[in-house]
Coordinates of C-alpha atoms and ligand atoms in Angstrom, one line a residue:
M1 CA 89.8 82.2 90.8
I2 CA 92.8 82.4 93.1
K3 CA 95.0 79.5 93.9
A4 CA 98.1 79.0 96.0
V5 CA 100.4 76.0 95.4
N6 CA 103.0 75.0 97.9
L7 CA 103.3 78.6 99.0
Q8 CA 106.3 79.3 101.3
R9 CA 107.7 82.5 102.8
S10 CA 110.6 82.9 105.2
Y11 CA 112.2 86.0 106.6
Q12 CA 115.9 86.4 107.4
N13 CA 116.4 87.6 111.0
T14 CA 119.6 88.1 113.0
G15 CA 118.8 84.7 114.6
G16 CA 118.5 82.9 111.2
A17 CA 115.6 82.2 109.0
L18 CA 112.1 82.3 110.2
Q19 CA 109.8 80.2 108.1
V20 CA 106.4 81.7 108.4
L21 CA 104.5 79.8 105.7
K22 CA 105.6 76.2 105.0
G23 CA 103.7 75.1 102.0
I24 CA 100.2 76.6 101.8
E25 CA 97.6 75.0 99.5
L26 CA 94.5 77.0 98.8
E27 CA 91.9 77.4 96.1
L28 CA 89.1 79.9 96.1
F29 CA 86.1 79.7 93.8
P30 CA 83.8 82.5 92.5
A31 CA 81.6 84.1 95.1
E32 CA 82.9 81.9 97.9
V33 CA 83.3 83.5 101.3
V34 CA 86.2 82.1 103.2
A35 CA 87.8 82.9 106.6
V36 CA 91.4 82.1 107.6
L37 CA 91.8 82.0 111.4
G38 CA 95.1 81.9 113.2
P39 CA 96.8 83.3 116.2
S40 CA 98.7 86.6 116.1
G41 CA 102.0 86.1 114.3
S42 CA 100.9 82.9 112.5
G43 CA 101.4 84.6 109.1
K44 CA 97.9 85.7 108.0
S45 CA 99.0 89.1 106.8
T46 CA 102.0 87.5 105.1
L47 CA 99.6 85.1 103.3
L48 CA 97.4 88.0 102.1
H49 CA 100.4 90.0 100.8
L50 CA 101.5 87.0 98.8
L51 CA 98.1 86.3 97.4
S52 CA 97.7 89.9 96.3
G53 CA 101.1 90.0 94.7
L54 CA 102.4 92.7 97.0
D55 CA 105.0 90.3 98.3
R56 CA 106.9 87.5 96.6
P57 CA 107.0 84.0 98.0
S58 CA 110.3 82.2 98.9
A59 CA 108.9 79.2 97.0
G60 CA 105.6 78.1 95.5
E61 CA 103.1 79.9 93.2
V62 CA 100.1 82.1 93.2
F63 CA 97.6 82.0 90.3
W64 CA 94.8 84.5 89.6
G65 CA 92.6 82.3 87.3
E66 CA 95.0 81.1 84.7
L67 CA 97.6 83.8 85.3
A68 CA 100.8 83.0 87.2
V69 CA 101.4 86.0 89.4
H70 CA 105.1 85.5 89.5
A71 CA 105.4 85.7 85.7
L72 CA 103.7 89.1 85.5
D73 CA 105.8 92.3 85.3
Q74 CA 105.2 95.0 88.0
H75 CA 103.1 97.2 85.7
R76 CA 100.8 94.5 84.5
L77 CA 100.5 93.1 88.1
A78 CA 99.5 96.5 89.4
R79 CA 96.9 96.9 86.7
L80 CA 95.4 93.4 87.1
R81 CA 95.4 93.8 90.8
S82 CA 93.3 96.9 90.7
E83 CA 90.9 95.3 88.2
R84 CA 90.4 92.0 90.0
L85 CA 91.1 92.5 93.6
G86 CA 89.6 94.6 96.4
L87 CA 92.0 95.0 99.3
I88 CA 91.2 95.8 102.9
F89 CA 94.3 96.1 105.0
Q90 CA 94.8 95.7 108.7
Q91 CA 95.5 99.5 108.7
H92 CA 92.9 101.1 106.5
Y93 CA 95.3 103.5 104.6
L94 CA 92.7 106.1 103.7
L95 CA 94.2 109.1 102.1
Q96 CA 93.9 111.9 104.6
D97 CA 93.6 114.8 102.2
L98 CA 90.8 113.3 100.3
S99 CA 87.1 113.2 101.3
V100 CA 85.4 110.0 102.3
L101 CA 83.7 110.0 98.9
E102 CA 87.0 110.5 97.0
N103 CA 88.6 107.8 99.0
V104 CA 85.8 105.3 98.0
A105 CA 86.3 106.2 94.4
L106 CA 90.1 106.2 94.6
S107 CA 90.8 103.3 92.3
G108 CA 88.5 104.7 89.6
R109 CA 90.1 108.2 89.9
I110 CA 93.5 106.7 89.3
R111 CA 92.3 105.3 86.0
G112 CA 90.6 108.6 85.1
E113 CA 87.1 107.4 85.8
F114 CA 84.9 108.7 88.6
D115 CA 81.5 107.2 89.0
E116 CA 80.0 109.4 91.6
L117 CA 76.7 107.4 91.7
R118 CA 78.6 104.2 92.4
A119 CA 80.6 105.8 95.2
H120 CA 77.4 107.3 96.8
K121 CA 75.6 103.9 96.5
L122 CA 78.4 102.2 98.4
L123 CA 78.6 104.8 101.1
E124 CA 74.9 104.3 101.6
D125 CA 75.4 100.5 101.7
V126 CA 78.0 101.0 104.5
G127 CA 75.7 103.5 106.3
L128 CA 77.9 106.5 105.8
S129 CA 75.9 108.7 103.3
E130 CA 76.1 111.6 105.7
R131 CA 79.9 111.4 105.9
A132 CA 80.6 111.7 102.1
D133 CA 82.3 115.1 102.5
Y134 CA 84.2 114.4 105.7
L135 CA 88.0 114.0 105.9
P136 CA 89.0 110.6 107.2
R137 CA 90.5 112.0 110.4
K138 CA 87.1 113.1 111.5
L139 CA 85.7 109.5 111.4
S140 CA 85.8 106.9 114.1
G141 CA 87.9 103.8 113.7
G142 CA 84.9 101.7 112.7
E143 CA 83.7 104.3 110.2
R144 CA 87.1 104.4 108.6
Q145 CA 87.1 100.6 108.2
R146 CA 83.6 100.8 106.6
V147 CA 85.0 103.4 104.1
A148 CA 87.7 100.8 103.4
V149 CA 85.1 98.2 102.7
A150 CA 83.2 100.5 100.3
R151 CA 86.5 101.4 98.6
A152 CA 87.4 97.8 98.1
L153 CA 84.1 97.1 96.3
Y154 CA 84.1 100.2 94.1
L155 CA 85.6 98.6 91.0
K156 CA 83.4 95.5 91.3
P157 CA 86.3 93.1 92.0
Q158 CA 85.9 89.3 91.6
L159 CA 87.7 88.9 94.9
I160 CA 88.1 90.8 98.2
L161 CA 91.1 90.1 100.3
A162 CA 90.6 91.5 103.8
D163 CA 92.9 91.7 106.8
E164 CA 91.1 92.0 110.1
P165 CA 89.9 95.3 111.4
T166 CA 92.5 97.2 113.5
G167 CA 92.8 96.2 117.2
S168 CA 91.5 99.6 118.0
L169 CA 88.0 98.5 117.0
D170 CA 85.9 97.1 119.8
R171 CA 84.3 93.6 119.4
H172 CA 80.9 95.0 118.4
N173 CA 82.3 97.2 115.7
A174 CA 84.7 94.6 114.4
K175 CA 81.9 92.1 114.0
A176 CA 79.7 94.7 112.4
V177 CA 82.4 95.5 109.8
F178 CA 82.9 91.8 109.0
E179 CA 79.2 91.2 108.6
L180 CA 78.8 94.2 106.4
L181 CA 81.7 93.0 104.3
V182 CA 80.2 89.5 103.8
S183 CA 76.7 90.7 103.1
L184 CA 77.9 93.4 100.6
A185 CA 80.2 91.0 98.9
R186 CA 77.5 88.4 98.5
S187 CA 75.1 91.0 97.0
E188 CA 77.8 92.1 94.6
G189 CA 78.8 88.6 93.7
A190 CA 82.4 89.0 94.9
A191 CA 84.4 86.2 96.6
V192 CA 86.0 87.0 99.9
L193 CA 89.0 85.8 101.7
M194 CA 89.3 87.3 105.1
V195 CA 91.8 86.7 107.9
T196 CA 91.4 87.2 111.6
H197 CA 92.7 85.9 114.9
D198 CA 89.3 86.2 116.4
E199 CA 87.1 83.1 116.1
G200 CA 84.0 85.0 117.4
L201 CA 84.1 87.4 114.4
V202 CA 83.4 85.0 111.6
A203 CA 80.0 83.4 111.5
D204 CA 78.3 83.4 108.1
V205 CA 81.2 82.0 105.9
D206 CA 81.3 79.1 103.4
K207 CA 84.6 77.7 104.6
R208 CA 86.9 78.2 107.6
Y209 CA 90.6 77.5 107.5
Y210 CA 93.1 77.5 110.3
L211 CA 96.7 78.7 109.9
L212 CA 99.0 77.1 112.4
D213 CA 102.7 76.4 112.3
G214 CA 102.9 77.6 108.7
I215 CA 100.3 75.1 107.4
L216 CA 96.7 75.8 106.3
Q217 CA 94.1 73.3 107.4
L218 CA 90.4 73.2 106.4
D219 CA 88.5 73.6 109.7
G220 CA 84.9 73.6 108.6
V221 CA 82.5 73.8 105.6
N222 CA 79.0 75.2 105.7
A223 CA 76.6 73.6 103.3
P224 CA 75.0 76.1 101.0
G225 CA 71.5 77.4 101.6
Ligands
ATP1 N1 109.2 91.9 106.9 C1 109.3 91.0 107.9 N2 110.6 90.7 108.3 C2 110.8 89.8 109.3 N3 109.8 89.1 109.9 C3 108.5 89.4 109.5 C4 108.2 90.4 108.5 N4 106.9 90.4 108.4 C5 106.4 89.6 109.3 N5 107.4 88.9 110.0 C6 107.2 87.9 111.0 O1 106.4 86.9 110.4 C7 105.4 86.4 111.4 C8 104.0 86.5 110.8 O2 103.7 87.8 110.6 P1 102.2 88.3 110.1 O3 102.2 89.7 110.1 O4 102.0 87.6 108.8 O5 101.3 87.6 111.2 P2 99.7 87.8 111.4 O6 99.2 86.4 111.5 O7 99.1 88.7 110.4 O8 99.6 88.4 112.9 P3 98.5 89.5 113.5 O9 97.3 88.6 113.8 O10 99.2 90.0 114.7 O11 98.3 90.5 112.5 C9 105.6 87.2 112.6 O12 106.4 86.4 113.5 C10 106.4 88.4 112.2 O13 107.2 88.9 113.2
MG2 MG1 98.2 90.5 110.5

């Protein structure tokens, strides 16, 4: 469903090139829930940006199913991304002038479709029914991240790519957001790839990978059931 082949990314700095990803191999299957762990600065966000087609690799390829992401023009890429992927960023990027409900339904509104029932159902799932008419600035950090989870699920994506909740979330809230994401994705049949530096956060996942020195290694597999 998503696949990375020999994925590399380096950045040019004044001090020369910094090679962050050195040949990542990764394949995700439908409805699989996977965590990528790795210390701060190891390239987790970089990896998610490449997988979502928001950034281009220095070498290597990303496939969404049979589609080679590098071969898609920007317009098609953006449309396919919104159809197939739900993105949750390290900063939640809620639109400040829209209500919580409108933020959840944002991807639908852009396409001229607004399914109010769906948006309300998701807000209920993340425990924020009472906040539908709030503006995001009136929410706590954890509540905002839960809105971001609901928003990512709105168009029923096959795959959710999630960067860890902001450092501003306390341990308890960060864990709650992760658990909510996993249980909701499982009930909706979406695959999840989430990244975090915090080992304690990820419990109920199918596979764990570790990103270290630019290489991704399988760290553990949970048998189904
Ligand atoms: N646009 C950029 N230009 C130059 N260097 C960058 C750029 N983006 C990221 N880097 C560097 O690449 C490395 C990996 O960054 P990345 O944000 O992917 O790490 P991360 O694993 O997500 O870290 P964190 O856990 O703190 O979010 C870091 O050393 C960072 O400074
Ligand atoms: Mg990051």
